[in-house]
Coordinates of C-alpha atoms in Angstrom, one line a residue:
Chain S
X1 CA -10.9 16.4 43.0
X2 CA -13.3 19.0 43.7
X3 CA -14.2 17.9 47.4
X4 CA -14.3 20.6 49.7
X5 CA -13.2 19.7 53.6
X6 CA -14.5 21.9 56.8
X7 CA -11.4 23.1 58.5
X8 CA -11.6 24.4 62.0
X9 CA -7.9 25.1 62.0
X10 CA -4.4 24.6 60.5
X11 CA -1.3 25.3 62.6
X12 CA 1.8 24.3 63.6
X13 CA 4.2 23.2 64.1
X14 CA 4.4 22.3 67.6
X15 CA 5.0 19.0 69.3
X16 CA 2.5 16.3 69.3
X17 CA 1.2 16.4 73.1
X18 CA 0.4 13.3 73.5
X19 CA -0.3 9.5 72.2
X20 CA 2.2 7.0 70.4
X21 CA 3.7 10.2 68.8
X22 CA 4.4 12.3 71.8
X23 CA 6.8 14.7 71.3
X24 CA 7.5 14.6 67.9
X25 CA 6.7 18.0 65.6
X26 CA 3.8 18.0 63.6
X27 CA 1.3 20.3 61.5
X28 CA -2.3 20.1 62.9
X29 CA -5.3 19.9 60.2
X30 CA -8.6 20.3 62.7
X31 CA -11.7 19.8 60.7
X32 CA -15.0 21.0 62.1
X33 CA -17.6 18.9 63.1
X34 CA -18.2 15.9 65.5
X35 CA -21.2 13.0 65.9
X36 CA -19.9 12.8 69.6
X37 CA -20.5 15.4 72.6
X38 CA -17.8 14.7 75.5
X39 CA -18.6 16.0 78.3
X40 CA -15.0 17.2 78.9
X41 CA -14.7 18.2 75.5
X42 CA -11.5 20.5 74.8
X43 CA -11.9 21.3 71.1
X44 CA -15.8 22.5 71.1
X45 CA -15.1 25.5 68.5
X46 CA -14.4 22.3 66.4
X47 CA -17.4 20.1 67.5
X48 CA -20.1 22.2 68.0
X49 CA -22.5 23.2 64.9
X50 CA -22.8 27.2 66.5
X51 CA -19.0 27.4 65.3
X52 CA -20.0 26.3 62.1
X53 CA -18.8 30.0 60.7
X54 CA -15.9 29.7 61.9
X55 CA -15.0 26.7 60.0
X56 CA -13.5 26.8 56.3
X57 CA -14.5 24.8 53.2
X58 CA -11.1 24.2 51.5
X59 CA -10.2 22.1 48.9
X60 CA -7.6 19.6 49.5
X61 CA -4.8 21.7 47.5
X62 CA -5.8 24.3 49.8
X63 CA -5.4 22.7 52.7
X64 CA -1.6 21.2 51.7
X65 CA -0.7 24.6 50.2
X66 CA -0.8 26.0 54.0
X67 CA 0.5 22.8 55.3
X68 CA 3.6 22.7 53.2
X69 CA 3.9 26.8 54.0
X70 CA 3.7 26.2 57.6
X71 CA 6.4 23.1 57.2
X72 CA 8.8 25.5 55.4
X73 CA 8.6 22.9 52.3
X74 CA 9.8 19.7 54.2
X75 CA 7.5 16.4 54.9
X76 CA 6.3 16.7 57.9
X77 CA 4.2 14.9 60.1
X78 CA 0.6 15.6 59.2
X79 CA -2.1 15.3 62.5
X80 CA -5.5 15.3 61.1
X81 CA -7.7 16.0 63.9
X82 CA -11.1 17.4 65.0
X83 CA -13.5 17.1 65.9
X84 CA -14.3 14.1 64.6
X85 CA -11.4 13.7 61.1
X86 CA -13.8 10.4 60.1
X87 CA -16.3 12.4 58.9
X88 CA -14.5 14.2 56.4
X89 CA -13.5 13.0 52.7
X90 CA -9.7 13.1 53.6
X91 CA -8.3 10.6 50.8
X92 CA -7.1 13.2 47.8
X93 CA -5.9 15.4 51.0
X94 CA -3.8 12.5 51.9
X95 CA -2.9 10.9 48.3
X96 CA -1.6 14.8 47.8
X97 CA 0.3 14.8 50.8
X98 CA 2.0 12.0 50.6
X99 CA 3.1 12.9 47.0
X100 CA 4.9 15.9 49.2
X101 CA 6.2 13.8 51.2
X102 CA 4.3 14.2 54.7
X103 CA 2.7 11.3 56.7
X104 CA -0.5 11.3 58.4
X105 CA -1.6 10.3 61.8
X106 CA -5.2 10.1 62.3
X107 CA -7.2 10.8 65.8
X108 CA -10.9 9.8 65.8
X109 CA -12.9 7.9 68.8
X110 CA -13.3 5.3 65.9
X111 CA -17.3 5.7 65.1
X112 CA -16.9 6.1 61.8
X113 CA -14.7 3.8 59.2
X114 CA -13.7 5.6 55.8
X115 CA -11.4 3.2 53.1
X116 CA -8.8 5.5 53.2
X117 CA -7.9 4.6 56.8
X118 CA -5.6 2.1 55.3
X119 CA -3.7 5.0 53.5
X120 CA -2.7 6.5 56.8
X121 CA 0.6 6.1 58.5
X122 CA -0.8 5.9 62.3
X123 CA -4.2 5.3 62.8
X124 CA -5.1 6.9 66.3
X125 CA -8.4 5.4 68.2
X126 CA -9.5 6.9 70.8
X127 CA -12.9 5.2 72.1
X128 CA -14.4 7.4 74.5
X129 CA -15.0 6.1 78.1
X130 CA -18.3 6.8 80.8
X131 CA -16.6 10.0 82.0
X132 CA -17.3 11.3 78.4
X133 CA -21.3 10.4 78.5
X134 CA -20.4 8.6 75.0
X135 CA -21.5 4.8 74.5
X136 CA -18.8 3.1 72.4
X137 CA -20.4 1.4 69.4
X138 CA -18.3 -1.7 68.9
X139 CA -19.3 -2.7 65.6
X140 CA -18.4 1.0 64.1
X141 CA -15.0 0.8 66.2
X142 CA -14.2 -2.5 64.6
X143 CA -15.2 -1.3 61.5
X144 CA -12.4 1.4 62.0
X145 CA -10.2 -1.3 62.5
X146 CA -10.9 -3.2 59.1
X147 CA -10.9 -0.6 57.1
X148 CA -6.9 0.1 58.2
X149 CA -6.9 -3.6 56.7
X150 CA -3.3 -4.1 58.7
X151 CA -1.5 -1.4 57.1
X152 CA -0.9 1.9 59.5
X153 CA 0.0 1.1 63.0
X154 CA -3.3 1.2 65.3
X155 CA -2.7 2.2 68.5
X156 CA -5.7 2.6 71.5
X157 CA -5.8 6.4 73.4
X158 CA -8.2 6.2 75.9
X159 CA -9.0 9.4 78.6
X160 CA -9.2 8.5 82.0
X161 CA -10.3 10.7 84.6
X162 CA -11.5 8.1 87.1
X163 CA -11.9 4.4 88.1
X164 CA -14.9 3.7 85.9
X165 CA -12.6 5.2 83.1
X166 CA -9.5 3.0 84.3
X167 CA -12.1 0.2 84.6
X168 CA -13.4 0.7 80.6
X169 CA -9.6 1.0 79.3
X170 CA -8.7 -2.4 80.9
X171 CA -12.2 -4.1 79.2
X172 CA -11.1 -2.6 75.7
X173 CA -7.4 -3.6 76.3
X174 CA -8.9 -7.5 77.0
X175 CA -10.9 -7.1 73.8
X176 CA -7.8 -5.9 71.5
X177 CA -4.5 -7.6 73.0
X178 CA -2.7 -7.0 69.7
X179 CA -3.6 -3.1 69.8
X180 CA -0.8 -1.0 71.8
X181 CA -2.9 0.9 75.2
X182 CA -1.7 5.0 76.0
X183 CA -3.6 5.8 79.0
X184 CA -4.4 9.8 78.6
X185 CA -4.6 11.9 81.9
X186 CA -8.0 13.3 81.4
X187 CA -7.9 17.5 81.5
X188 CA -10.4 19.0 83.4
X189 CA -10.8 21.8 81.5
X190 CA -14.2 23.5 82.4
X191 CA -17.1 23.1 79.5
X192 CA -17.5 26.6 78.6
X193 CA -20.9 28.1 76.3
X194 CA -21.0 28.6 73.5
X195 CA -18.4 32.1 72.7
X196 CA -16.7 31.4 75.9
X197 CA -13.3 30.4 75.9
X198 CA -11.3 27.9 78.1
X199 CA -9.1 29.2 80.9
X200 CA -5.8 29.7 79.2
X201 CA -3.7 28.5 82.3
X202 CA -4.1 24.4 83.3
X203 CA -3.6 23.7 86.8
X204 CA -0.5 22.0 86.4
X205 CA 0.0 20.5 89.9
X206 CA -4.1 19.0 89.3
X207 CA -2.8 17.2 86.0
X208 CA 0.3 16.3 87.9
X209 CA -1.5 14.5 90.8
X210 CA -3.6 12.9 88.0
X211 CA -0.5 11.7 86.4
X212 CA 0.6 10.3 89.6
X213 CA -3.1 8.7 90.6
X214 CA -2.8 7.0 87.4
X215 CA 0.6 5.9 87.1
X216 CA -0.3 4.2 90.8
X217 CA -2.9 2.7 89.5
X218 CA -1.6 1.0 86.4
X219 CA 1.9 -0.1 88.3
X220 CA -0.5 -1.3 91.3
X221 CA -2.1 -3.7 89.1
X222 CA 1.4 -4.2 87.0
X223 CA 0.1 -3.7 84.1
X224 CA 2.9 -3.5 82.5
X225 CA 1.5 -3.5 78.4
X226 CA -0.1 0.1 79.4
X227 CA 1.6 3.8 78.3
X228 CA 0.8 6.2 81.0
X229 CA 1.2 9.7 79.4
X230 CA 0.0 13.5 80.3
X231 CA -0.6 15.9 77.7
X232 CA 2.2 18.2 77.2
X233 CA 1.0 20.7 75.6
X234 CA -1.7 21.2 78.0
X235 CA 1.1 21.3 80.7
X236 CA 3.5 23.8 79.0
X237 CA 0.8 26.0 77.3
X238 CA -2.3 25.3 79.1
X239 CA -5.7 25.8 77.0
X240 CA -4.2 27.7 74.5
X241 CA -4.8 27.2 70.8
X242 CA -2.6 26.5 68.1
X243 CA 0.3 25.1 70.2
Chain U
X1 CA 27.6 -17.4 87.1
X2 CA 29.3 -16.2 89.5
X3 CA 29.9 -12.5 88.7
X4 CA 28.6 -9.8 90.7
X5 CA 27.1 -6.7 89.9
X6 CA 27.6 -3.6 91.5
X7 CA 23.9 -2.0 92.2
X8 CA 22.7 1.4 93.4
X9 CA 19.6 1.0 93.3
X10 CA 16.5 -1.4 92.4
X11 CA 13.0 0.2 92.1
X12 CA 9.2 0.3 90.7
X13 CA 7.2 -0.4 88.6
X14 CA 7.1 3.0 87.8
X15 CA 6.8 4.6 84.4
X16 CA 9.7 5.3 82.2
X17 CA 10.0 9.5 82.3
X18 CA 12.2 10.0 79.6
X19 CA 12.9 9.1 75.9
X20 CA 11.5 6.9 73.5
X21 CA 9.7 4.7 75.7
X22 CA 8.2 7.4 77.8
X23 CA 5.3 6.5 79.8
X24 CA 6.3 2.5 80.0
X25 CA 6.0 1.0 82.9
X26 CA 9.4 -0.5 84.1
X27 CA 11.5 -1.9 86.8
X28 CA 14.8 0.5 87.1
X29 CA 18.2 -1.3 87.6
X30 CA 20.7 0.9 88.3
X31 CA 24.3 0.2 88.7
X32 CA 26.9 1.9 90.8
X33 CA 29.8 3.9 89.4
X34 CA 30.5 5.7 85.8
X35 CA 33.3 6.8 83.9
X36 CA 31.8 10.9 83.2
X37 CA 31.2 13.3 85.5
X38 CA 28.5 15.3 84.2
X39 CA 28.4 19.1 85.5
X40 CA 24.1 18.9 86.1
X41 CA 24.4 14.8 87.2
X42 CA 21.2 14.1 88.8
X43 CA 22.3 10.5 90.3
X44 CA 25.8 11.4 92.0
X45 CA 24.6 8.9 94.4
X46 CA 25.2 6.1 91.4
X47 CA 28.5 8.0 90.4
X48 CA 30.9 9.0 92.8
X49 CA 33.2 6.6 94.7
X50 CA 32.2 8.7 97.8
X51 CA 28.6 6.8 97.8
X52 CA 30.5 3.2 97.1
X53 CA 29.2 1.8 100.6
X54 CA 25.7 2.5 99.6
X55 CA 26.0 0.1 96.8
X56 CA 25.1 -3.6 96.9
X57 CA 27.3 -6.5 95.2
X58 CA 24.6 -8.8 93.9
X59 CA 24.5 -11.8 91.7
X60 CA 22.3 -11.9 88.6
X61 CA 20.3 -14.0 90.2
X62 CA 19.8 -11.9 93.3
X63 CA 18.9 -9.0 91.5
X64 CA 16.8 -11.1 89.3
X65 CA 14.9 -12.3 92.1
X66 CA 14.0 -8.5 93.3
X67 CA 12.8 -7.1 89.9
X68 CA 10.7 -10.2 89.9
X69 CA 9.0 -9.7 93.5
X70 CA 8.8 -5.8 92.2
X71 CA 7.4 -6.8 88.9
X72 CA 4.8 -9.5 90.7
X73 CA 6.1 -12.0 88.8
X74 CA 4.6 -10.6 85.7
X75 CA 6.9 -9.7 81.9
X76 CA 8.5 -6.3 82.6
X77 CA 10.2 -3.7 80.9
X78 CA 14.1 -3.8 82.7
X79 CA 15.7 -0.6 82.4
X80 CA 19.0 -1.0 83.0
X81 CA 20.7 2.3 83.8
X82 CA 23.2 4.2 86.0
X83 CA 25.9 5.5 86.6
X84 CA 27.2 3.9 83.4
X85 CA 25.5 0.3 83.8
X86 CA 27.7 -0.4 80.3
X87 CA 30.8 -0.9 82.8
X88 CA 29.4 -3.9 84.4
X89 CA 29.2 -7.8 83.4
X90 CA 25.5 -7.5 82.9
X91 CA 25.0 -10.7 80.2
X92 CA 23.9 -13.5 82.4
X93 CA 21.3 -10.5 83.9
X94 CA 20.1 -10.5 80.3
X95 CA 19.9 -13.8 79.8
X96 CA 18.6 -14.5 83.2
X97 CA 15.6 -12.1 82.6
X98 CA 14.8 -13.3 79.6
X99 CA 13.7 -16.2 80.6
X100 CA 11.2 -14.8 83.0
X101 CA 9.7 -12.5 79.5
X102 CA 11.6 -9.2 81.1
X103 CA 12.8 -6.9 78.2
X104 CA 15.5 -5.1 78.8
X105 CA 16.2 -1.3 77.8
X106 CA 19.8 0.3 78.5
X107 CA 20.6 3.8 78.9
X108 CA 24.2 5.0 78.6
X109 CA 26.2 7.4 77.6
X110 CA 28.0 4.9 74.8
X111 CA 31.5 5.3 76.1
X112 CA 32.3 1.6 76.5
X113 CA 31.1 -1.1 74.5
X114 CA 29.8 -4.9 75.6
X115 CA 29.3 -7.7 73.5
X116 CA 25.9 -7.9 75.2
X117 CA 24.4 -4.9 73.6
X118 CA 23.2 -6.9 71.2
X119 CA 20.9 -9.0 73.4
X120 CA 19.2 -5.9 74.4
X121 CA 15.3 -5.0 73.3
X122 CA 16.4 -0.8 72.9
X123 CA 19.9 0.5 73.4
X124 CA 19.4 4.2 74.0
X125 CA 22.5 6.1 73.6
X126 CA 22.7 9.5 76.0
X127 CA 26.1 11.0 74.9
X128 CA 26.7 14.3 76.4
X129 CA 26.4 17.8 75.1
X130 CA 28.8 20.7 75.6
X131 CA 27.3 21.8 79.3
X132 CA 27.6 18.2 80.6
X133 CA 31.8 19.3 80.9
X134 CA 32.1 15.7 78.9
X135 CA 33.9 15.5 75.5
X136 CA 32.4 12.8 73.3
X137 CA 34.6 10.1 72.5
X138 CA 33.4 9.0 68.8
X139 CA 35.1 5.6 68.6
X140 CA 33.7 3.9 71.4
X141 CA 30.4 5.3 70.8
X142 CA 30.9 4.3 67.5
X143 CA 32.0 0.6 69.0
X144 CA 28.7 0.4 71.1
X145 CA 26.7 0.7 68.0
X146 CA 28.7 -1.7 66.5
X147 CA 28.1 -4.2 69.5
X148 CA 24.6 -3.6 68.8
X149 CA 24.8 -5.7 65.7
X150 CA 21.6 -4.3 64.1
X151 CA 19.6 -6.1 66.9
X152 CA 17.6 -4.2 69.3
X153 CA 16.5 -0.6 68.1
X154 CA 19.5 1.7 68.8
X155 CA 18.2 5.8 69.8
X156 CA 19.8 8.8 70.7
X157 CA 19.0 10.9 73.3
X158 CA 20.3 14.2 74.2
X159 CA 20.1 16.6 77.1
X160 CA 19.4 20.3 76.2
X161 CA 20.4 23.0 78.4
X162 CA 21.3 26.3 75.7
X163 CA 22.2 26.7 71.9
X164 CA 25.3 25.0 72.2
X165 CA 23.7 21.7 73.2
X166 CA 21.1 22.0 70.9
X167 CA 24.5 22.8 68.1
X168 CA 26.0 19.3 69.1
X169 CA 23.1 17.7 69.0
X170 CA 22.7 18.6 65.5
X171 CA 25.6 17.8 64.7
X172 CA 25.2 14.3 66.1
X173 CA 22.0 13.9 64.2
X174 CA 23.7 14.5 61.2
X175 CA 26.4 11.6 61.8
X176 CA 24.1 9.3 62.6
X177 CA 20.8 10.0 60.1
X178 CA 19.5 7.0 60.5
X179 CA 19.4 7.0 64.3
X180 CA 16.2 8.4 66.2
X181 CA 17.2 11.5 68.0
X182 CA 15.1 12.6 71.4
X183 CA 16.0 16.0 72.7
X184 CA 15.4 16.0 76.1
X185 CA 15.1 19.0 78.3
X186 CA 17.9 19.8 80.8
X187 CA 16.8 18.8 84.5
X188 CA 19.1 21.7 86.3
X189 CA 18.9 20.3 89.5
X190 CA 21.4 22.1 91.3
X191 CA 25.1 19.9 91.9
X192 CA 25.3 18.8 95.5
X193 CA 28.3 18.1 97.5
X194 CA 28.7 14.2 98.4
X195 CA 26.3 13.4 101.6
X196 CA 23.8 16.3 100.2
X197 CA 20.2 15.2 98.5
X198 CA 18.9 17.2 95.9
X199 CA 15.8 19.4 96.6
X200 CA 13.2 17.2 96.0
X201 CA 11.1 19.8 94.6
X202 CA 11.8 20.2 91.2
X203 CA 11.1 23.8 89.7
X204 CA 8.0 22.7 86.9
X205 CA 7.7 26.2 85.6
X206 CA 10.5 26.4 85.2
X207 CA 11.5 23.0 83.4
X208 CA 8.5 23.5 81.2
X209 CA 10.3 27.2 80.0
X210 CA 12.5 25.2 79.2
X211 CA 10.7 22.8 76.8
X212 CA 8.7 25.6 75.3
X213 CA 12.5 27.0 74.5
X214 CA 13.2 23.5 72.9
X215 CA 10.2 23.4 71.2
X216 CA 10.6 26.8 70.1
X217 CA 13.8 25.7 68.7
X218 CA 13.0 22.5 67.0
X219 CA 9.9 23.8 65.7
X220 CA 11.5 26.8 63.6
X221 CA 14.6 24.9 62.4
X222 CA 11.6 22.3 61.1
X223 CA 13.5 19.9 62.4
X224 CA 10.6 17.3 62.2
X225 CA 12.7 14.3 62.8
X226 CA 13.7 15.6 66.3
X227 CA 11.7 14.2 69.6
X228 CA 11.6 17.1 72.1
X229 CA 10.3 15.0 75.7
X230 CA 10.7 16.7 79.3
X231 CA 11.1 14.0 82.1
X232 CA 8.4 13.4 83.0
X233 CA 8.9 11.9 86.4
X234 CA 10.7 15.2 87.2
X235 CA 7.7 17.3 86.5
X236 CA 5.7 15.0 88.6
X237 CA 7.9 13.9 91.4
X238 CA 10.8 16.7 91.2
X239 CA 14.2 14.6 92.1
X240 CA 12.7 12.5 94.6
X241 CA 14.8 8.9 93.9
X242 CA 12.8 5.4 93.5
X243 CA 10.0 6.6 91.2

């Protein structure tokens, strides 16, 4: 396959920060490029077209030859993330992988479906609530759904950083029952321009009280299907990249 | 049934801090008394004899009736923990809560096997590293596996305070290959005499050192089928009891 893939980053590995797969180690694939624009965005040297040089066109042997350096040859747990991973032709760069033995875990806000969603091992959707100024298309997100046809675990991640956010989670929860719900602190992490950079340190004890708002909100209304998770990474190593 | 159950405490919904079911909301059960004495203990108050007056004899219908006025009356997650809660006649619990829709998770050390394991929804098996002052005991933790029957998911989970914790814990890993393993970072709330509380603040920086050390650890061993999880109801409510 000749298919090139824009690559914001590869690194790793660290420990999945957060989601259905919290705490587990993984190798990060971040492609470049996103059709959203959250306002609380954390990744923007991945999403926004001014980074665009920053990005790499590798091909998909490329890609696995640094994944499989940075693994130290043993499958490994493969995030592909962005950005937005949906836009990208990832199904020779998961075929390849898979002959090496990795799985895949996918994390997109589900507006755009690709067939090879079904050759993932977790697919990770993360509709985006009000907080983010994104409007959730349903009909893509469901698409996103079909194409998994039943095969990877789907799981819901949804950001909350308020009670409109809270609000939105428990409506999507309603419309999927069979889809497992992680509630994700949301990080306040200034929106910086273009060549800035994000504070390196978090504010720990601000994600903590979020933590603790939101775990009183969810055992409040016992509502007991919902995971209630920070993101550790952002708590042991603040903004920084590649951890 | 007329058994009763010895019980230190009964709280939440709050969310699950630790392991593999992290950020779950669940009603804590926690029985009085246990056959260890950990050097770093963090619920004396459920161990020693000393606190035996502060415990409650209670039928499984008594204690039924509380987790359901805690739960609302709504399907919980149960976890059943300790002091060992594996010393105590807890079937008809089980039974009892099933009934309502609770699920029930049990945390223990896997010193002492029950027939009931088996009715359980996850056993997660905590036995204790090198700094705990413990010395493992590899036929009855073999037993409890066995009393498991193949039913509910069986885990490990293992506290990390230096190398030689992290040595066992490999070691364990390898014995049991196809068990889960969650690492979990060493809480090193300082040992209080009997009538003492422990600070309630818990030190974050310096419990998340302490994961980026684990992670550290994990990540350049590639040790990808390793878990590395802090508690997280430590970080966000230091050692504070019933949450």
């Amino acid at each position: 396959m000749k298919e090139r893939i824009r690559i914001s980053e590869i690194f790793g590995p660290t420990v999945q920060g957060e989601g259905p797969l919290i705490g587990r180690p993984t190798v990060f694939v971040r492609t470049g490029g996103c059709d959203y624009r959250c306002s609380w965005c954390d990744t923007l040297y991945a999403v926004l077209p001014e980074y665009h040089d920053e990005w790499a066109l590798m091909t998909p042997a490329d890609i696995m030859a640094r994944v499989d350096e940075l693994a130290g040859g043993n499958p490994a747990l493969v995030t592909l993330s962005g950005g937005n991973p949906a836009l990208h032709p990832l199904a020779s760069l998961i075929a390849l992988g898979r002959r090496n033995g990795h799985t895949f875990a996918l994390e997109t806000q589900g507006s755009v479906a690709q067939p090879w969603f079904a050759e993932l091992d977790w697919l990770v959707l993360s509709p985006k609530p009000p907080s983010s100024g994104m409007t959730t298309d349903w009909d893509a997100f469901e698409a996103c759904l079909q194409a998994a046809r039943g095969r990877p675990p789907c799981v819901l991640k949804i950001v909350i950083f308020n009670d409109a956010d809270y609000s939105y989670a428990q409506t999507v929860a309603v419309r999927y029952p069979a889809l497992p719900v992680y509630l994700q602190v949301g990080n306040p992490a200034p929106l910086t321009a273009v060549g800035g950079t994000l504070a390196d340190e978090s504010d720990v004890d601000d994600l903590l009280q979020r933590f603790r708002w939101l775990v009183g909100k969810v055992t409040a209304d016992h509502w007991f299907a919902a995971k209630v998770l920070p993101q550790l990474h952002v708590l042991a190593w603040g903004n920084k990249r590649g951890v």
